Amino acid sequence: TVVSQAPALPEAELKAYFDKLKSLLEDSDSEAGDVLNELFDKLGNAPLASKLKPVATAIEDFDFDAALEKLVAVTP
């Protein structure tokens, strides 16, 4: 069985999630956590999901500045 490394989402949809997350984090909006959880559901076990874990941790700590930095670091 060949395991595809392609993202679980089309690139345009992924970009939309990243743009929305970035905007929410810039506004220190806790809705970012909900959006990120939705993205995790769609990504499943894709490699990108593990890269986003630190972003989720920062959001849980209400450290939106750190979350934004971590998000920008992994943005495709």
mmCIF file of N, CA, C and O in Angstrom, residues 8-72:
data_model
loop_
_atom_site.group_PDB
_atom_site.id
_atom_site.type_symbol
_atom_site.label_atom_id
_atom_site.label_comp_id
_atom_site.label_asym_id
_atom_site.label_seq_id
_atom_site.Cartn_x
_atom_site.Cartn_y
_atom_site.Cartn_z
ATOM 1 N N ALA A 8 -4.545 16.355 3.156
ATOM 2 C CA ALA A 8 -5.893 15.795 3.161
ATOM 3 C C ALA A 8 -6.908 16.784 2.584
ATOM 4 O O ALA A 8 -8.044 16.427 2.319
ATOM 5 N N LEU A 9 -6.480 18.015 2.413
ATOM 6 C CA LEU A 9 -7.375 19.063 1.921
ATOM 7 C C LEU A 9 -6.814 19.664 0.640
ATOM 8 O O LEU A 9 -5.599 19.735 0.480
ATOM 9 N N PRO A 10 -7.695 20.130 -0.231
ATOM 10 C CA PRO A 10 -7.200 20.878 -1.400
ATOM 11 C C PRO A 10 -6.440 22.119 -0.921
ATOM 12 O O PRO A 10 -6.772 22.695 0.117
ATOM 13 N N GLU A 11 -5.436 22.497 -1.665
ATOM 14 C CA GLU A 11 -4.589 23.623 -1.254
ATOM 15 C C GLU A 11 -5.390 24.898 -1.007
ATOM 16 O O GLU A 11 -5.125 25.625 -0.047
ATOM 17 N N ALA A 12 -6.382 25.168 -1.842
ATOM 18 C CA ALA A 12 -7.178 26.390 -1.676
ATOM 19 C C ALA A 12 -7.941 26.380 -0.352
ATOM 20 O O ALA A 12 -8.021 27.402 0.338
ATOM 21 N N GLU A 13 -8.479 25.209 0.011
ATOM 22 C CA GLU A 13 -9.227 25.109 1.272
ATOM 23 C C GLU A 13 -8.271 25.247 2.456
ATOM 24 O O GLU A 13 -8.582 25.908 3.447
ATOM 25 N N LEU A 14 -7.105 24.644 2.333
ATOM 26 C CA LEU A 14 -6.100 24.744 3.382
ATOM 27 C C LEU A 14 -5.689 26.200 3.582
ATOM 28 O O LEU A 14 -5.602 26.688 4.710
ATOM 29 N N LYS A 15 -5.460 26.899 2.477
ATOM 30 C CA LYS A 15 -5.076 28.313 2.549
ATOM 31 C C LYS A 15 -6.174 29.128 3.219
ATOM 32 O O LYS A 15 -5.890 30.014 4.024
ATOM 33 N N ALA A 16 -7.422 28.815 2.928
ATOM 34 C CA ALA A 16 -8.540 29.531 3.544
ATOM 35 C C ALA A 16 -8.525 29.341 5.066
ATOM 36 O O ALA A 16 -8.755 30.297 5.819
ATOM 37 N N TYR A 17 -8.253 28.110 5.510
ATOM 38 C CA TYR A 17 -8.156 27.853 6.949
ATOM 39 C C TYR A 17 -7.019 28.651 7.577
ATOM 40 O O TYR A 17 -7.180 29.261 8.629
ATOM 41 N N PHE A 18 -5.857 28.627 6.915
ATOM 42 C CA PHE A 18 -4.709 29.358 7.457
ATOM 43 C C PHE A 18 -4.992 30.860 7.515
ATOM 44 O O PHE A 18 -4.658 31.513 8.496
ATOM 45 N N ASP A 19 -5.613 31.396 6.473
ATOM 46 C CA ASP A 19 -5.933 32.831 6.454
ATOM 47 C C ASP A 19 -6.896 33.183 7.585
ATOM 48 O O ASP A 19 -6.735 34.193 8.265
ATOM 49 N N LYS A 20 -7.906 32.331 7.776
ATOM 50 C CA LYS A 20 -8.895 32.580 8.833
ATOM 51 C C LYS A 20 -8.238 32.493 10.212
ATOM 52 O O LYS A 20 -8.463 33.346 11.071
ATOM 53 N N LEU A 21 -7.416 31.461 10.402
ATOM 54 C CA LEU A 21 -6.712 31.307 11.682
ATOM 55 C C LEU A 21 -5.819 32.508 11.958
ATOM 56 O O LEU A 21 -5.806 33.045 13.071
ATOM 57 N N LYS A 22 -5.076 32.932 10.939
ATOM 58 C CA LYS A 22 -4.160 34.062 11.095
ATOM 59 C C LYS A 22 -4.937 35.314 11.510
ATOM 60 O O LYS A 22 -4.549 36.018 12.439
ATOM 61 N N SER A 23 -6.048 35.552 10.853
ATOM 62 C CA SER A 23 -6.870 36.720 11.156
ATOM 63 C C SER A 23 -7.407 36.651 12.590
ATOM 64 O O SER A 23 -7.362 37.638 13.331
ATOM 65 N N LEU A 24 -7.909 35.483 12.999
ATOM 66 C CA LEU A 24 -8.444 35.330 14.354
ATOM 67 C C LEU A 24 -7.349 35.507 15.406
ATOM 68 O O LEU A 24 -7.566 36.139 16.445
ATOM 69 N N LEU A 25 -6.175 34.955 15.136
ATOM 70 C CA LEU A 25 -5.075 35.081 16.094
ATOM 71 C C LEU A 25 -4.598 36.530 16.196
ATOM 72 O O LEU A 25 -4.271 37.001 17.285
ATOM 73 N N GLU A 26 -4.573 37.236 15.067
ATOM 74 C CA GLU A 26 -4.184 38.651 15.091
ATOM 75 C C GLU A 26 -5.149 39.459 15.952
ATOM 76 O O GLU A 26 -4.770 40.440 16.573
ATOM 77 N N ASP A 27 -6.419 39.006 15.995
ATOM 78 C CA ASP A 27 -7.439 39.682 16.812
ATOM 79 C C ASP A 27 -7.536 39.092 18.214
ATOM 80 O O ASP A 27 -8.435 39.455 18.974
ATOM 81 N N SER A 28 -6.637 38.145 18.538
ATOM 82 C CA SER A 28 -6.683 37.441 19.827
ATOM 83 C C SER A 28 -8.067 36.865 20.092
ATOM 84 O O SER A 28 -8.599 36.957 21.198
ATOM 85 N N ASP A 29 -8.653 36.277 19.063
ATOM 86 C CA ASP A 29 -10.004 35.719 19.136
ATOM 87 C C ASP A 29 -9.914 34.226 19.453
ATOM 88 O O ASP A 29 -9.292 33.462 18.711
ATOM 89 N N SER A 30 -10.539 33.814 20.548
ATOM 90 C CA SER A 30 -10.449 32.414 20.974
ATOM 91 C C SER A 30 -11.172 31.468 20.018
ATOM 92 O O SER A 30 -11.016 30.251 20.112
ATOM 93 N N GLU A 31 -11.946 32.006 19.074
ATOM 94 C CA GLU A 31 -12.583 31.165 18.054
ATOM 95 C C GLU A 31 -11.518 30.438 17.223
ATOM 96 O O GLU A 31 -11.795 29.417 16.588
ATOM 97 N N ALA A 32 -10.296 30.956 17.252
ATOM 98 C CA ALA A 32 -9.198 30.315 16.524
ATOM 99 C C ALA A 32 -9.058 28.853 16.942
ATOM 100 O O ALA A 32 -8.766 27.989 16.115
ATOM 101 N N GLY A 33 -9.291 28.560 18.216
ATOM 102 C CA GLY A 33 -9.214 27.187 18.701
ATOM 103 C C GLY A 33 -10.231 26.293 18.023
ATOM 104 O O GLY A 33 -9.923 25.155 17.649
ATOM 105 N N ASP A 34 -11.440 26.808 17.840
ATOM 106 C CA ASP A 34 -12.497 26.035 17.176
ATOM 107 C C ASP A 34 -12.139 25.780 15.713
ATOM 108 O O ASP A 34 -12.340 24.680 15.193
ATOM 109 N N VAL A 35 -11.633 26.811 15.059
ATOM 110 C CA VAL A 35 -11.252 26.689 13.648
ATOM 111 C C VAL A 35 -10.113 25.671 13.511
ATOM 112 O O VAL A 35 -10.130 24.823 12.617
ATOM 113 N N LEU A 36 -9.150 25.738 14.425
ATOM 114 C CA LEU A 36 -8.024 24.808 14.366
ATOM 115 C C LEU A 36 -8.496 23.365 14.609
ATOM 116 O O LEU A 36 -8.052 22.443 13.927
ATOM 117 N N ASN A 37 -9.419 23.179 15.544
ATOM 118 C CA ASN A 37 -9.946 21.835 15.797
ATOM 119 C C ASN A 37 -10.662 21.284 14.563
ATOM 120 O O ASN A 37 -10.550 20.100 14.244
ATOM 121 N N GLU A 38 -11.383 22.156 13.886
ATOM 122 C CA GLU A 38 -12.068 21.770 12.643
ATOM 123 C C GLU A 38 -11.036 21.336 11.593
ATOM 124 O O GLU A 38 -11.215 20.338 10.899
ATOM 125 N N LEU A 39 -9.936 22.088 11.527
ATOM 126 C CA LEU A 39 -8.866 21.760 10.587
ATOM 127 C C LEU A 39 -8.233 20.421 10.955
ATOM 128 O O LEU A 39 -7.977 19.599 10.078
ATOM 129 N N PHE A 40 -7.999 20.181 12.252
ATOM 130 C CA PHE A 40 -7.449 18.889 12.691
ATOM 131 C C PHE A 40 -8.346 17.743 12.249
ATOM 132 O O PHE A 40 -7.871 16.707 11.797
ATOM 133 N N ASP A 41 -9.664 17.928 12.383
ATOM 134 C CA ASP A 41 -10.607 16.884 11.978
ATOM 135 C C ASP A 41 -10.446 16.562 10.491
ATOM 136 O O ASP A 41 -10.508 15.404 10.089
ATOM 137 N N LYS A 42 -10.252 17.594 9.693
ATOM 138 C CA LYS A 42 -10.128 17.397 8.248
ATOM 139 C C LYS A 42 -8.767 16.823 7.854
ATOM 140 O O LYS A 42 -8.657 16.066 6.897
ATOM 141 N N LEU A 43 -7.723 17.177 8.608
ATOM 142 C CA LEU A 43 -6.379 16.716 8.279
ATOM 143 C C LEU A 43 -6.135 15.262 8.675
ATOM 144 O O LEU A 43 -5.324 14.583 8.061
ATOM 145 N N GLY A 44 -6.811 14.805 9.724
ATOM 146 C CA GLY A 44 -6.586 13.444 10.183
ATOM 147 C C GLY A 44 -5.143 13.257 10.619
ATOM 148 O O GLY A 44 -4.632 14.032 11.425
ATOM 149 N N ASN A 45 -4.465 12.265 10.050
ATOM 150 C CA ASN A 45 -3.085 11.974 10.427
ATOM 151 C C ASN A 45 -2.067 12.566 9.460
ATOM 152 O O ASN A 45 -0.925 12.120 9.419
ATOM 153 N N ALA A 46 -2.470 13.541 8.684
ATOM 154 C CA ALA A 46 -1.548 14.175 7.741
ATOM 155 C C ALA A 46 -0.362 14.773 8.515
ATOM 156 O O ALA A 46 -0.525 15.212 9.654
ATOM 157 N N PRO A 47 0.826 14.789 7.925
ATOM 158 C CA PRO A 47 2.001 15.344 8.617
ATOM 159 C C PRO A 47 1.779 16.773 9.113
ATOM 160 O O PRO A 47 2.305 17.156 10.158
ATOM 161 N N LEU A 48 0.999 17.542 8.380
ATOM 162 C CA LEU A 48 0.742 18.927 8.780
ATOM 163 C C LEU A 48 0.053 19.003 10.140
ATOM 164 O O LEU A 48 0.297 19.933 10.916
ATOM 165 N N ALA A 49 -0.784 18.020 10.459
ATOM 166 C CA ALA A 49 -1.502 18.025 11.745
ATOM 167 C C ALA A 49 -0.516 18.064 12.910
ATOM 168 O O ALA A 49 -0.697 18.843 13.852
ATOM 169 N N SER A 50 0.543 17.259 12.849
ATOM 170 C CA SER A 50 1.508 17.247 13.955
ATOM 171 C C SER A 50 2.269 18.565 14.037
ATOM 172 O O SER A 50 2.608 19.028 15.124
ATOM 173 N N LYS A 51 2.499 19.196 12.881
ATOM 174 C CA LYS A 51 3.189 20.491 12.881
ATOM 175 C C LYS A 51 2.319 21.581 13.513
ATOM 176 O O LYS A 51 2.839 22.585 13.995
ATOM 177 N N LEU A 52 1.004 21.398 13.480
ATOM 178 C CA LEU A 52 0.090 22.406 14.029
ATOM 179 C C LEU A 52 -0.166 22.232 15.520
ATOM 180 O O LEU A 52 -0.754 23.104 16.145
ATOM 181 N N LYS A 53 0.292 21.124 16.109
ATOM 182 C CA LYS A 53 0.054 20.890 17.542
ATOM 183 C C LYS A 53 0.562 22.035 18.422
ATOM 184 O O LYS A 53 -0.142 22.452 19.334
ATOM 185 N N PRO A 54 1.772 22.572 18.167
ATOM 186 C CA PRO A 54 2.235 23.691 19.008
ATOM 187 C C PRO A 54 1.331 24.927 18.904
ATOM 188 O O PRO A 54 1.202 25.683 19.867
ATOM 189 N N VAL A 55 0.711 25.108 17.750
ATOM 190 C CA VAL A 55 -0.225 26.225 17.577
ATOM 191 C C VAL A 55 -1.416 26.010 18.502
ATOM 192 O O VAL A 55 -1.848 26.920 19.229
ATOM 193 N N ALA A 56 -1.937 24.786 18.527
ATOM 194 C CA ALA A 56 -3.073 24.458 19.385
ATOM 195 C C ALA A 56 -2.727 24.663 20.857
ATOM 196 O O ALA A 56 -3.520 25.219 21.624
ATOM 197 N N THR A 57 -1.527 24.251 21.244
ATOM 198 C CA THR A 57 -1.091 24.404 22.640
ATOM 199 C C THR A 57 -1.039 25.880 23.023
ATOM 200 O O THR A 57 -1.506 26.263 24.098
ATOM 201 N N ALA A 58 -0.494 26.703 22.141
ATOM 202 C CA ALA A 58 -0.400 28.139 22.418
ATOM 203 C C ALA A 58 -1.795 28.759 22.534
ATOM 204 O O ALA A 58 -2.042 29.599 23.406
ATOM 205 N N ILE A 59 -2.723 28.329 21.678
ATOM 206 C CA ILE A 59 -4.096 28.847 21.750
ATOM 207 C C ILE A 59 -4.731 28.442 23.083
ATOM 208 O O ILE A 59 -5.385 29.256 23.744
ATOM 209 N N GLU A 60 -4.519 27.186 23.494
ATOM 210 C CA GLU A 60 -5.073 26.720 24.769
ATOM 211 C C GLU A 60 -4.535 27.552 25.933
ATOM 212 O O GLU A 60 -5.221 27.750 26.941
ATOM 213 N N ASP A 61 -3.298 28.035 25.799
ATOM 214 C CA ASP A 61 -2.683 28.874 26.836
ATOM 215 C C ASP A 61 -3.062 30.345 26.666
ATOM 216 O O ASP A 61 -2.550 31.198 27.386
ATOM 217 N N PHE A 62 -3.933 30.638 25.705
ATOM 218 C CA PHE A 62 -4.344 32.008 25.371
ATOM 219 C C PHE A 62 -3.156 32.882 25.005
ATOM 220 O O PHE A 62 -3.165 34.090 25.213
ATOM 221 N N ASP A 63 -2.100 32.262 24.465
ATOM 222 C CA ASP A 63 -0.932 33.000 23.998
ATOM 223 C C ASP A 63 -1.058 33.139 22.481
ATOM 224 O O ASP A 63 -0.453 32.396 21.716
ATOM 225 N N PHE A 64 -1.891 34.090 22.076
ATOM 226 C CA PHE A 64 -2.218 34.229 20.663
ATOM 227 C C PHE A 64 -1.033 34.706 19.830
ATOM 228 O O PHE A 64 -0.917 34.354 18.659
ATOM 229 N N ASP A 65 -0.147 35.505 20.438
ATOM 230 C CA ASP A 65 1.043 35.962 19.707
ATOM 231 C C ASP A 65 1.934 34.778 19.358
ATOM 232 O O ASP A 65 2.408 34.650 18.224
ATOM 233 N N ALA A 66 2.156 33.900 20.332
ATOM 234 C CA ALA A 66 2.987 32.712 20.094
ATOM 235 C C ALA A 66 2.307 31.798 19.083
ATOM 236 O O ALA A 66 2.960 31.238 18.201
ATOM 237 N N ALA A 67 0.991 31.652 19.200
ATOM 238 C CA ALA A 67 0.246 30.797 18.267
ATOM 239 C C ALA A 67 0.398 31.322 16.839
ATOM 240 O O ALA A 67 0.602 30.548 15.905
ATOM 241 N N LEU A 68 0.315 32.640 16.690
ATOM 242 C CA LEU A 68 0.455 33.256 15.367
ATOM 243 C C LEU A 68 1.857 32.994 14.801
ATOM 244 O O LEU A 68 1.991 32.626 13.633
ATOM 245 N N GLU A 69 2.890 33.153 15.642
ATOM 246 C CA GLU A 69 4.250 32.893 15.183
ATOM 247 C C GLU A 69 4.412 31.451 14.734
ATOM 248 O O GLU A 69 5.024 31.161 13.698
ATOM 249 N N LYS A 70 3.863 30.523 15.522
ATOM 250 C CA LYS A 70 3.973 29.099 15.193
ATOM 251 C C LYS A 70 3.190 28.770 13.926
ATOM 252 O O LYS A 70 3.620 27.956 13.115
ATOM 253 N N LEU A 71 2.035 29.409 13.754
ATOM 254 C CA LEU A 71 1.217 29.190 12.551
ATOM 255 C C LEU A 71 1.979 29.659 11.306
ATOM 256 O O LEU A 71 2.050 28.946 10.313
ATOM 257 N N VAL A 72 2.545 30.854 11.384
ATOM 258 C CA VAL A 72 3.278 31.401 10.242
ATOM 259 C C VAL A 72 4.464 30.492 9.900
ATOM 260 O O VAL A 72 4.771 30.267 8.722
#
